[in-house]
Every structure is written in C-alpha cells, then in structure tokens.
Amino acid sequence: MNGNVQPCKKDLLMQINAISFAALDSAMYLDTHPCDQTALGYFYEMNKQRGQLLREYASYYGPLTLDTATGSCSDRWNWINEPWPWQEGGC
Amino acid sequence: MWNYEKRLEFPVKISETNAQLAQAIATQYGGPDGESGAAMRYLSQRFAMPYKEAVAVLNDVGTEELGHAEIVCAIVRQLTRDLSVAEIKESGFDKYYADHTLGIYPINASGIPFDAMTFQSTGDPITDLTEDLAAEQKARTTYDNLLRLCAGHADVAEPLKFLRSREIVHFQRFGESLRIVQDHLDSKNFYAFNPAFDGDRGCR
C-alpha cells in the first residue's frame, strides 16, 4: 500500500480533515473567482491529496466515503462497521 | 459530512410547461409524505439508533432522499420555467406566483408550507422503523396518485416511476432493519425495554 509503516489513525484523520477543509473552502472561493490561477492550483493540489488520503485511510481503517469503500481488501461490507461520527471512537 | 454530486440520480428532461402538474408534484418536495420530510426523518433518527446495520440504512436512505428532493425540484422547475403571465392566471398558479414568483419553495399540493410535524424521531428503534415503513408506503401512494395525473406525459412520468420504485426498495431495507432490531430484543416481548434508552440489556 503506502509504505510499510501503518500510519496513526488520529494523525491521518486530522490530515483528511485539514486537507478536505482546504479543498472545500478554496472551491467556494473559486465559485466567485473562477479565473484565479493560484487558487486553482491550490484546489487541484488539495483535492489530489484528499483522494490519496481517503484511499490510504480506507485501506487501514475502513472507508470514510462510499467512493473508497472498495479500498479495504475484505470479503465483507465494511461501511457498517466503523463507528459513526457521533458515536464513541467515531471520526 | 456531505459532498455534492452535480448530477441527478435519474435524469429529468421535460420540455412542456404545465403548472397544474407542477403544483401537484411539488408536494413530494414539501408535502407530508415528501422527500424533504423523508430525508429529515431518517437523518434525524440515525443518532439514537443502537444497531449498526440500521444506522447505515437510515444514513444511506436519508442521503438518497436528499437526492430525490432534488429530482422533484428539477421536475417542478422544468414544468414552470417558461410560464407566461396568462398561463399563470389560467392554471391557478397565481397564488404560488404571488409569494414565490417561479422560485422553488417546499409546500404541499394545497399550498401549505413544509412542516416538521409531518415526521417523528422518537428515540425508540421499533417505533421509528415502523414509522419509516409507513412513510415509504405513503410516499409510494402519493407517486401512484401523481402518475395517474401524468398519463400522456411520459417525460414527467419516467422520473416519478423511478422515485416510486425506490420507495419500494427502501420499504424492503427498513423491513430488514426492523427484523435485525427485533433479533436483538426479547423474543417473548419486543417491548420489554427500549434498547436506545434502557441500556445494554440486549446484546449489540
């Protein structure tokens, strides 16, 4: 997968939260500044990293999105297993 | 957290203008058995649901219902976007037009705004899932009623048929969820305790 050392769940999630917010917030800025090249480059980079991080998280700790629900090599449907965000241990 | 997808779950391509149909169909956006109420109902009920399969169903069906509200709105919009003032007067759309012009606003077929009193979140898994089963059937009946009004309007009927079929699928998933909940309870008395309130007396 992504190297041999399993990343810390909490750190990975914090990265996903930060990068996802950066992607969402820059997308919102781009809605009213669609030609801002700096913002465009920033969004593409954040969005790329977000995709990579979500896939990495899914491969170790179960999917956070249905789009990455296939990443957890398993013969079971893991979408139902990890705690929901409002439950203990949830994201 | 949600992410938007810039597509409809089922395509809506309507070229005709028909304010009367739009007014009837709008109830599936803002009416008592509409998609907005369904989404609010399931997404609210998730939090107190103790069993993971049922939480996932409430989450995923609730999410799909948000997409269905969007389909209903797209139908209403396409049926009304080209209305002339003369057509507005003739069709009886003038009362809606007075308040909302051609904007989309959640009301039922008689014009009453959306009301959260149309759904419950009781914090009791059996009660909530039984309401959800009824909700899917009520929505199915409403689509049946709307489809009778849409004879000869295939472009309008097709997305409504799709939405109707989803009510039946959701009914099935909620039935399975209720069975899963009951498997966790006292088979001699399902109502001996509320697993969402009385603690861990059933195995989870």
mmCIF file with all atom_site columns, C-alpha atoms in Angstrom, chain B residues 41-200:
data_model
loop_
_atom_site.group_PDB
_atom_site.id
_atom_site.type_symbol
_atom_site.label_atom_id
_atom_site.label_alt_id
_atom_site.label_comp_id
_atom_site.label_asym_id
_atom_site.label_entity_id
_atom_site.label_seq_id
_atom_site.pdbx_PDB_ins_code
_atom_site.Cartn_x
_atom_site.Cartn_y
_atom_site.Cartn_z
_atom_site.occupancy
_atom_site.B_iso_or_equiv
_atom_site.pdbx_formal_charge
_atom_site.auth_seq_id
_atom_site.auth_comp_id
_atom_site.auth_asym_id
_atom_site.auth_atom_id
_atom_site.pdbx_PDB_model_num
ATOM 1   C CA . ARG B 1 41  ? -36.788 11.862  9.343   1.00 0.00 ? 41  ARG B CA 1
ATOM 2   C CA . TYR B 1 42  ? -34.104 9.267   8.583   1.00 0.00 ? 42  TYR B CA 1
ATOM 3   C CA . LEU B 1 43  ? -31.122 11.536  9.100   1.00 0.00 ? 43  LEU B CA 1
ATOM 4   C CA . SER B 1 44  ? -32.565 12.598  12.480  1.00 0.00 ? 44  SER B CA 1
ATOM 5   C CA . GLN B 1 45  ? -33.404 9.056   13.587  1.00 0.00 ? 45  GLN B CA 1
ATOM 6   C CA . ARG B 1 46  ? -29.836 7.801   12.947  1.00 0.00 ? 46  ARG B CA 1
ATOM 7   C CA . PHE B 1 47  ? -28.406 9.295   16.109  1.00 0.00 ? 47  PHE B CA 1
ATOM 8   C CA . ALA B 1 48  ? -30.337 7.256   18.675  1.00 0.00 ? 48  ALA B CA 1
ATOM 9   C CA . MET B 1 49  ? -30.341 4.018   16.646  1.00 0.00 ? 49  MET B CA 1
ATOM 10  C CA . PRO B 1 50  ? -28.260 1.411   18.551  1.00 0.00 ? 50  PRO B CA 1
ATOM 11  C CA . TYR B 1 51  ? -27.646 -1.153  15.771  1.00 0.00 ? 51  TYR B CA 1
ATOM 12  C CA . LYS B 1 52  ? -25.059 -0.572  13.056  1.00 0.00 ? 52  LYS B CA 1
ATOM 13  C CA . GLU B 1 53  ? -26.959 -2.092  10.142  1.00 0.00 ? 53  GLU B CA 1
ATOM 14  C CA . ALA B 1 54  ? -29.999 0.079   10.884  1.00 0.00 ? 54  ALA B CA 1
ATOM 15  C CA . VAL B 1 55  ? -27.822 3.200   11.328  1.00 0.00 ? 55  VAL B CA 1
ATOM 16  C CA . ALA B 1 56  ? -26.259 2.554   7.917   1.00 0.00 ? 56  ALA B CA 1
ATOM 17  C CA . VAL B 1 57  ? -29.690 2.118   6.290   1.00 0.00 ? 57  VAL B CA 1
ATOM 18  C CA . LEU B 1 58  ? -31.014 5.334   7.878   1.00 0.00 ? 58  LEU B CA 1
ATOM 19  C CA . ASN B 1 59  ? -27.842 7.164   6.810   1.00 0.00 ? 59  ASN B CA 1
ATOM 20  C CA . ASP B 1 60  ? -27.779 5.905   3.252   1.00 0.00 ? 60  ASP B CA 1
ATOM 21  C CA . VAL B 1 61  ? -31.532 6.108   2.606   1.00 0.00 ? 61  VAL B CA 1
ATOM 22  C CA . GLY B 1 62  ? -31.626 9.591   4.189   1.00 0.00 ? 62  GLY B CA 1
ATOM 23  C CA . THR B 1 63  ? -28.817 10.651  1.874   1.00 0.00 ? 63  THR B CA 1
ATOM 24  C CA . GLU B 1 64  ? -30.619 9.247   -1.176  1.00 0.00 ? 64  GLU B CA 1
ATOM 25  C CA . GLU B 1 65  ? -33.796 11.131  -0.159  1.00 0.00 ? 65  GLU B CA 1
ATOM 26  C CA . LEU B 1 66  ? -31.875 14.423  -0.397  1.00 0.00 ? 66  LEU B CA 1
ATOM 27  C CA . GLY B 1 67  ? -31.114 13.459  -3.979  1.00 0.00 ? 67  GLY B CA 1
ATOM 28  C CA . HIS B 1 68  ? -34.797 12.639  -4.546  1.00 0.00 ? 68  HIS B CA 1
ATOM 29  C CA . ALA B 1 69  ? -35.873 16.052  -3.262  1.00 0.00 ? 69  ALA B CA 1
ATOM 30  C CA . GLU B 1 70  ? -33.558 17.480  -5.914  1.00 0.00 ? 70  GLU B CA 1
ATOM 31  C CA . ILE B 1 71  ? -35.189 15.347  -8.653  1.00 0.00 ? 71  ILE B CA 1
ATOM 32  C CA . VAL B 1 72  ? -38.670 16.534  -7.608  1.00 0.00 ? 72  VAL B CA 1
ATOM 33  C CA . CYS B 1 73  ? -37.479 20.157  -7.639  1.00 0.00 ? 73  CYS B CA 1
ATOM 34  C CA . ALA B 1 74  ? -35.937 19.668  -11.097 1.00 0.00 ? 74  ALA B CA 1
ATOM 35  C CA . ILE B 1 75  ? -39.305 18.360  -12.388 1.00 0.00 ? 75  ILE B CA 1
ATOM 36  C CA . VAL B 1 76  ? -41.204 21.312  -10.876 1.00 0.00 ? 76  VAL B CA 1
ATOM 37  C CA . ARG B 1 77  ? -38.658 23.777  -12.227 1.00 0.00 ? 77  ARG B CA 1
ATOM 38  C CA . GLN B 1 78  ? -38.755 22.409  -15.773 1.00 0.00 ? 78  GLN B CA 1
ATOM 39  C CA . LEU B 1 79  ? -42.573 22.354  -15.776 1.00 0.00 ? 79  LEU B CA 1
ATOM 40  C CA . THR B 1 80  ? -42.789 26.008  -14.688 1.00 0.00 ? 80  THR B CA 1
ATOM 41  C CA . ARG B 1 81  ? -39.692 27.781  -16.062 1.00 0.00 ? 81  ARG B CA 1
ATOM 42  C CA . ASP B 1 82  ? -41.391 29.020  -19.249 1.00 0.00 ? 82  ASP B CA 1
ATOM 43  C CA . LEU B 1 83  ? -44.749 30.064  -17.758 1.00 0.00 ? 83  LEU B CA 1
ATOM 44  C CA . SER B 1 84  ? -46.289 33.253  -19.137 1.00 0.00 ? 84  SER B CA 1
ATOM 45  C CA . VAL B 1 85  ? -48.433 35.560  -17.009 1.00 0.00 ? 85  VAL B CA 1
ATOM 46  C CA . ALA B 1 86  ? -51.501 34.423  -18.946 1.00 0.00 ? 86  ALA B CA 1
ATOM 47  C CA . GLU B 1 87  ? -50.694 30.759  -18.214 1.00 0.00 ? 87  GLU B CA 1
ATOM 48  C CA . ILE B 1 88  ? -50.057 31.583  -14.551 1.00 0.00 ? 88  ILE B CA 1
ATOM 49  C CA . LYS B 1 89  ? -53.540 33.106  -14.298 1.00 0.00 ? 89  LYS B CA 1
ATOM 50  C CA . GLU B 1 90  ? -55.308 30.331  -16.218 1.00 0.00 ? 90  GLU B CA 1
ATOM 51  C CA . SER B 1 91  ? -53.655 27.438  -14.395 1.00 0.00 ? 91  SER B CA 1
ATOM 52  C CA . GLY B 1 92  ? -54.295 28.664  -10.868 1.00 0.00 ? 92  GLY B CA 1
ATOM 53  C CA . PHE B 1 93  ? -50.554 29.066  -10.289 1.00 0.00 ? 93  PHE B CA 1
ATOM 54  C CA . ASP B 1 94  ? -51.165 32.738  -9.432  1.00 0.00 ? 94  ASP B CA 1
ATOM 55  C CA . LYS B 1 95  ? -51.373 32.145  -5.683  1.00 0.00 ? 95  LYS B CA 1
ATOM 56  C CA . TYR B 1 96  ? -47.988 30.409  -5.597  1.00 0.00 ? 96  TYR B CA 1
ATOM 57  C CA . TYR B 1 97  ? -46.566 33.005  -8.001  1.00 0.00 ? 97  TYR B CA 1
ATOM 58  C CA . ALA B 1 98  ? -47.651 35.858  -5.722  1.00 0.00 ? 98  ALA B CA 1
ATOM 59  C CA . ASP B 1 99  ? -45.345 34.648  -2.942  1.00 0.00 ? 99  ASP B CA 1
ATOM 60  C CA . HIS B 1 100 ? -42.564 32.854  -4.817  1.00 0.00 ? 100 HIS B CA 1
ATOM 61  C CA . THR B 1 101 ? -42.602 34.023  -8.494  1.00 0.00 ? 101 THR B CA 1
ATOM 62  C CA . LEU B 1 102 ? -41.025 30.948  -10.185 1.00 0.00 ? 102 LEU B CA 1
ATOM 63  C CA . GLY B 1 103 ? -38.793 30.094  -7.229  1.00 0.00 ? 103 GLY B CA 1
ATOM 64  C CA . ILE B 1 104 ? -38.889 26.627  -5.671  1.00 0.00 ? 104 ILE B CA 1
ATOM 65  C CA . TYR B 1 105 ? -40.373 26.540  -2.174  1.00 0.00 ? 105 TYR B CA 1
ATOM 66  C CA . PRO B 1 106 ? -41.361 23.461  -0.103  1.00 0.00 ? 106 PRO B CA 1
ATOM 67  C CA . ILE B 1 107 ? -45.156 23.293  0.106   1.00 0.00 ? 107 ILE B CA 1
ATOM 68  C CA . ASN B 1 108 ? -47.741 20.559  -0.167  1.00 0.00 ? 108 ASN B CA 1
ATOM 69  C CA . ALA B 1 109 ? -50.244 20.240  -3.022  1.00 0.00 ? 109 ALA B CA 1
ATOM 70  C CA . SER B 1 110 ? -52.705 22.569  -1.244  1.00 0.00 ? 110 SER B CA 1
ATOM 71  C CA . GLY B 1 111 ? -50.037 25.238  -0.692  1.00 0.00 ? 111 GLY B CA 1
ATOM 72  C CA . ILE B 1 112 ? -49.258 24.654  2.997   1.00 0.00 ? 112 ILE B CA 1
ATOM 73  C CA . PRO B 1 113 ? -45.522 25.083  3.757   1.00 0.00 ? 113 PRO B CA 1
ATOM 74  C CA . PHE B 1 114 ? -43.386 22.150  4.854   1.00 0.00 ? 114 PHE B CA 1
ATOM 75  C CA . ASP B 1 115 ? -43.925 21.215  8.500   1.00 0.00 ? 115 ASP B CA 1
ATOM 76  C CA . ALA B 1 116 ? -41.577 19.127  10.674  1.00 0.00 ? 116 ALA B CA 1
ATOM 77  C CA . MET B 1 117 ? -44.753 17.868  12.419  1.00 0.00 ? 117 MET B CA 1
ATOM 78  C CA . THR B 1 118 ? -45.115 15.515  9.421   1.00 0.00 ? 118 THR B CA 1
ATOM 79  C CA . PHE B 1 119 ? -42.408 13.232  10.858  1.00 0.00 ? 119 PHE B CA 1
ATOM 80  C CA . GLN B 1 120 ? -41.118 11.868  14.137  1.00 0.00 ? 120 GLN B CA 1
ATOM 81  C CA . SER B 1 121 ? -37.874 10.839  15.750  1.00 0.00 ? 121 SER B CA 1
ATOM 82  C CA . THR B 1 122 ? -38.949 9.011   18.879  1.00 0.00 ? 122 THR B CA 1
ATOM 83  C CA . GLY B 1 123 ? -35.679 7.522   20.095  1.00 0.00 ? 123 GLY B CA 1
ATOM 84  C CA . ASP B 1 124 ? -37.295 4.068   20.032  1.00 0.00 ? 124 ASP B CA 1
ATOM 85  C CA . PRO B 1 125 ? -35.951 1.820   17.228  1.00 0.00 ? 125 PRO B CA 1
ATOM 86  C CA . ILE B 1 126 ? -39.169 -0.192  16.746  1.00 0.00 ? 126 ILE B CA 1
ATOM 87  C CA . THR B 1 127 ? -41.322 2.925   16.683  1.00 0.00 ? 127 THR B CA 1
ATOM 88  C CA . ASP B 1 128 ? -39.014 4.825   14.338  1.00 0.00 ? 128 ASP B CA 1
ATOM 89  C CA . LEU B 1 129 ? -38.569 1.958   11.875  1.00 0.00 ? 129 LEU B CA 1
ATOM 90  C CA . THR B 1 130 ? -42.317 1.243   11.872  1.00 0.00 ? 130 THR B CA 1
ATOM 91  C CA . GLU B 1 131 ? -42.909 4.910   11.020  1.00 0.00 ? 131 GLU B CA 1
ATOM 92  C CA . ASP B 1 132 ? -40.307 4.603   8.267   1.00 0.00 ? 132 ASP B CA 1
ATOM 93  C CA . LEU B 1 133 ? -42.116 1.617   6.743   1.00 0.00 ? 133 LEU B CA 1
ATOM 94  C CA . ALA B 1 134 ? -45.365 3.612   6.735   1.00 0.00 ? 134 ALA B CA 1
ATOM 95  C CA . ALA B 1 135 ? -43.582 6.666   5.326   1.00 0.00 ? 135 ALA B CA 1
ATOM 96  C CA . GLU B 1 136 ? -42.294 4.704   2.334   1.00 0.00 ? 136 GLU B CA 1
ATOM 97  C CA . GLN B 1 137 ? -45.779 3.326   1.620   1.00 0.00 ? 137 GLN B CA 1
ATOM 98  C CA . LYS B 1 138 ? -47.366 6.783   1.936   1.00 0.00 ? 138 LYS B CA 1
ATOM 99  C CA . ALA B 1 139 ? -44.809 8.181   -0.487  1.00 0.00 ? 139 ALA B CA 1
ATOM 100 C CA . ARG B 1 140 ? -45.470 5.268   -2.850  1.00 0.00 ? 140 ARG B CA 1
ATOM 101 C CA . THR B 1 141 ? -49.224 6.021   -2.738  1.00 0.00 ? 141 THR B CA 1
ATOM 102 C CA . THR B 1 142 ? -48.527 9.688   -3.492  1.00 0.00 ? 142 THR B CA 1
ATOM 103 C CA . TYR B 1 143 ? -46.421 8.702   -6.508  1.00 0.00 ? 143 TYR B CA 1
ATOM 104 C CA . ASP B 1 144 ? -49.241 6.385   -7.632  1.00 0.00 ? 144 ASP B CA 1
ATOM 105 C CA . ASN B 1 145 ? -51.647 9.344   -7.390  1.00 0.00 ? 145 ASN B CA 1
ATOM 106 C CA . LEU B 1 146 ? -49.256 11.629  -9.282  1.00 0.00 ? 146 LEU B CA 1
ATOM 107 C CA . LEU B 1 147 ? -48.644 9.024   -12.003 1.00 0.00 ? 147 LEU B CA 1
ATOM 108 C CA . ARG B 1 148 ? -52.414 8.886   -12.711 1.00 0.00 ? 148 ARG B CA 1
ATOM 109 C CA . LEU B 1 149 ? -52.267 12.635  -13.333 1.00 0.00 ? 149 LEU B CA 1
ATOM 110 C CA . CYS B 1 150 ? -49.278 12.167  -15.669 1.00 0.00 ? 150 CYS B CA 1
ATOM 111 C CA . ALA B 1 151 ? -50.914 9.891   -18.255 1.00 0.00 ? 151 ALA B CA 1
ATOM 112 C CA . GLY B 1 152 ? -49.690 11.103  -21.649 1.00 0.00 ? 152 GLY B CA 1
ATOM 113 C CA . HIS B 1 153 ? -46.773 12.994  -20.108 1.00 0.00 ? 153 HIS B CA 1
ATOM 114 C CA . ALA B 1 154 ? -44.002 10.387  -20.426 1.00 0.00 ? 154 ALA B CA 1
ATOM 115 C CA . ASP B 1 155 ? -41.145 12.827  -19.731 1.00 0.00 ? 155 ASP B CA 1
ATOM 116 C CA . VAL B 1 156 ? -42.713 13.645  -16.370 1.00 0.00 ? 156 VAL B CA 1
ATOM 117 C CA . ALA B 1 157 ? -43.843 10.115  -15.562 1.00 0.00 ? 157 ALA B CA 1
ATOM 118 C CA . GLU B 1 158 ? -40.470 8.399   -16.063 1.00 0.00 ? 158 GLU B CA 1
ATOM 119 C CA . PRO B 1 159 ? -38.604 10.060  -13.166 1.00 0.00 ? 159 PRO B CA 1
ATOM 120 C CA . LEU B 1 160 ? -41.723 9.663   -10.984 1.00 0.00 ? 160 LEU B CA 1
ATOM 121 C CA . LYS B 1 161 ? -41.774 5.923   -11.771 1.00 0.00 ? 161 LYS B CA 1
ATOM 122 C CA . PHE B 1 162 ? -38.138 5.692   -10.739 1.00 0.00 ? 162 PHE B CA 1
ATOM 123 C CA . LEU B 1 163 ? -38.841 7.526   -7.459  1.00 0.00 ? 163 LEU B CA 1
ATOM 124 C CA . ARG B 1 164 ? -41.830 5.248   -6.821  1.00 0.00 ? 164 ARG B CA 1
ATOM 125 C CA . SER B 1 165 ? -39.643 2.165   -7.297  1.00 0.00 ? 165 SER B CA 1
ATOM 126 C CA . ARG B 1 166 ? -37.152 3.499   -4.746  1.00 0.00 ? 166 ARG B CA 1
ATOM 127 C CA . GLU B 1 167 ? -39.939 3.778   -2.128  1.00 0.00 ? 167 GLU B CA 1
ATOM 128 C CA . ILE B 1 168 ? -40.471 0.043   -2.522  1.00 0.00 ? 168 ILE B CA 1
ATOM 129 C CA . VAL B 1 169 ? -36.755 -0.745  -2.214  1.00 0.00 ? 169 VAL B CA 1
ATOM 130 C CA . HIS B 1 170 ? -36.471 1.468   0.893   1.00 0.00 ? 170 HIS B CA 1
ATOM 131 C CA . PHE B 1 171 ? -39.520 -0.266  2.401   1.00 0.00 ? 171 PHE B CA 1
ATOM 132 C CA . GLN B 1 172 ? -37.694 -3.561  1.960   1.00 0.00 ? 172 GLN B CA 1
ATOM 133 C CA . ARG B 1 173 ? -34.480 -2.251  3.615   1.00 0.00 ? 173 ARG B CA 1
ATOM 134 C CA . PHE B 1 174 ? -36.448 -0.822  6.546   1.00 0.00 ? 174 PHE B CA 1
ATOM 135 C CA . GLY B 1 175 ? -38.252 -4.137  6.950   1.00 0.00 ? 175 GLY B CA 1
ATOM 136 C CA . GLU B 1 176 ? -34.904 -5.909  7.140   1.00 0.00 ? 176 GLU B CA 1
ATOM 137 C CA . SER B 1 177 ? -33.660 -3.285  9.598   1.00 0.00 ? 177 SER B CA 1
ATOM 138 C CA . LEU B 1 178 ? -36.688 -3.819  11.840  1.00 0.00 ? 178 LEU B CA 1
ATOM 139 C CA . ARG B 1 179 ? -36.070 -7.574  11.763  1.00 0.00 ? 179 ARG B CA 1
ATOM 140 C CA . ILE B 1 180 ? -32.409 -7.035  12.712  1.00 0.00 ? 180 ILE B CA 1
ATOM 141 C CA . VAL B 1 181 ? -33.515 -4.812  15.615  1.00 0.00 ? 181 VAL B CA 1
ATOM 142 C CA . GLN B 1 182 ? -36.013 -7.426  16.798  1.00 0.00 ? 182 GLN B CA 1
ATOM 143 C CA . ASP B 1 183 ? -33.298 -10.109 16.690  1.00 0.00 ? 183 ASP B CA 1
ATOM 144 C CA . HIS B 1 184 ? -31.546 -8.135  19.439  1.00 0.00 ? 184 HIS B CA 1
ATOM 145 C CA . LEU B 1 185 ? -34.647 -7.984  21.648  1.00 0.00 ? 185 LEU B CA 1
ATOM 146 C CA . ASP B 1 186 ? -36.549 -10.318 23.956  1.00 0.00 ? 186 ASP B CA 1
ATOM 147 C CA . SER B 1 187 ? -38.418 -12.575 21.505  1.00 0.00 ? 187 SER B CA 1
ATOM 148 C CA . LYS B 1 188 ? -41.237 -13.073 24.049  1.00 0.00 ? 188 LYS B CA 1
ATOM 149 C CA . ASN B 1 189 ? -41.743 -9.331  24.446  1.00 0.00 ? 189 ASN B CA 1
ATOM 150 C CA . PHE B 1 190 ? -40.168 -6.936  21.938  1.00 0.00 ? 190 PHE B CA 1
ATOM 151 C CA . TYR B 1 191 ? -41.331 -4.061  24.124  1.00 0.00 ? 191 TYR B CA 1
ATOM 152 C CA . ALA B 1 192 ? -39.743 -5.265  27.394  1.00 0.00 ? 192 ALA B CA 1
ATOM 153 C CA . PHE B 1 193 ? -37.239 -2.425  27.096  1.00 0.00 ? 193 PHE B CA 1
ATOM 154 C CA . ASN B 1 194 ? -36.127 0.296   24.697  1.00 0.00 ? 194 ASN B CA 1
ATOM 155 C CA . PRO B 1 195 ? -32.583 -0.636  23.602  1.00 0.00 ? 195 PRO B CA 1
ATOM 156 C CA . ALA B 1 196 ? -31.876 3.005   22.755  1.00 0.00 ? 196 ALA B CA 1
ATOM 157 C CA . PHE B 1 197 ? -32.723 4.192   26.279  1.00 0.00 ? 197 PHE B CA 1
ATOM 158 C CA . ASP B 1 198 ? -32.742 1.391   28.842  1.00 0.00 ? 198 ASP B CA 1
ATOM 159 C CA . GLY B 1 199 ? -29.092 0.490   28.348  1.00 0.00 ? 199 GLY B CA 1
ATOM 160 C CA . ASP B 1 200 ? -27.296 -2.612  27.229  1.00 0.00 ? 200 ASP B CA 1
#
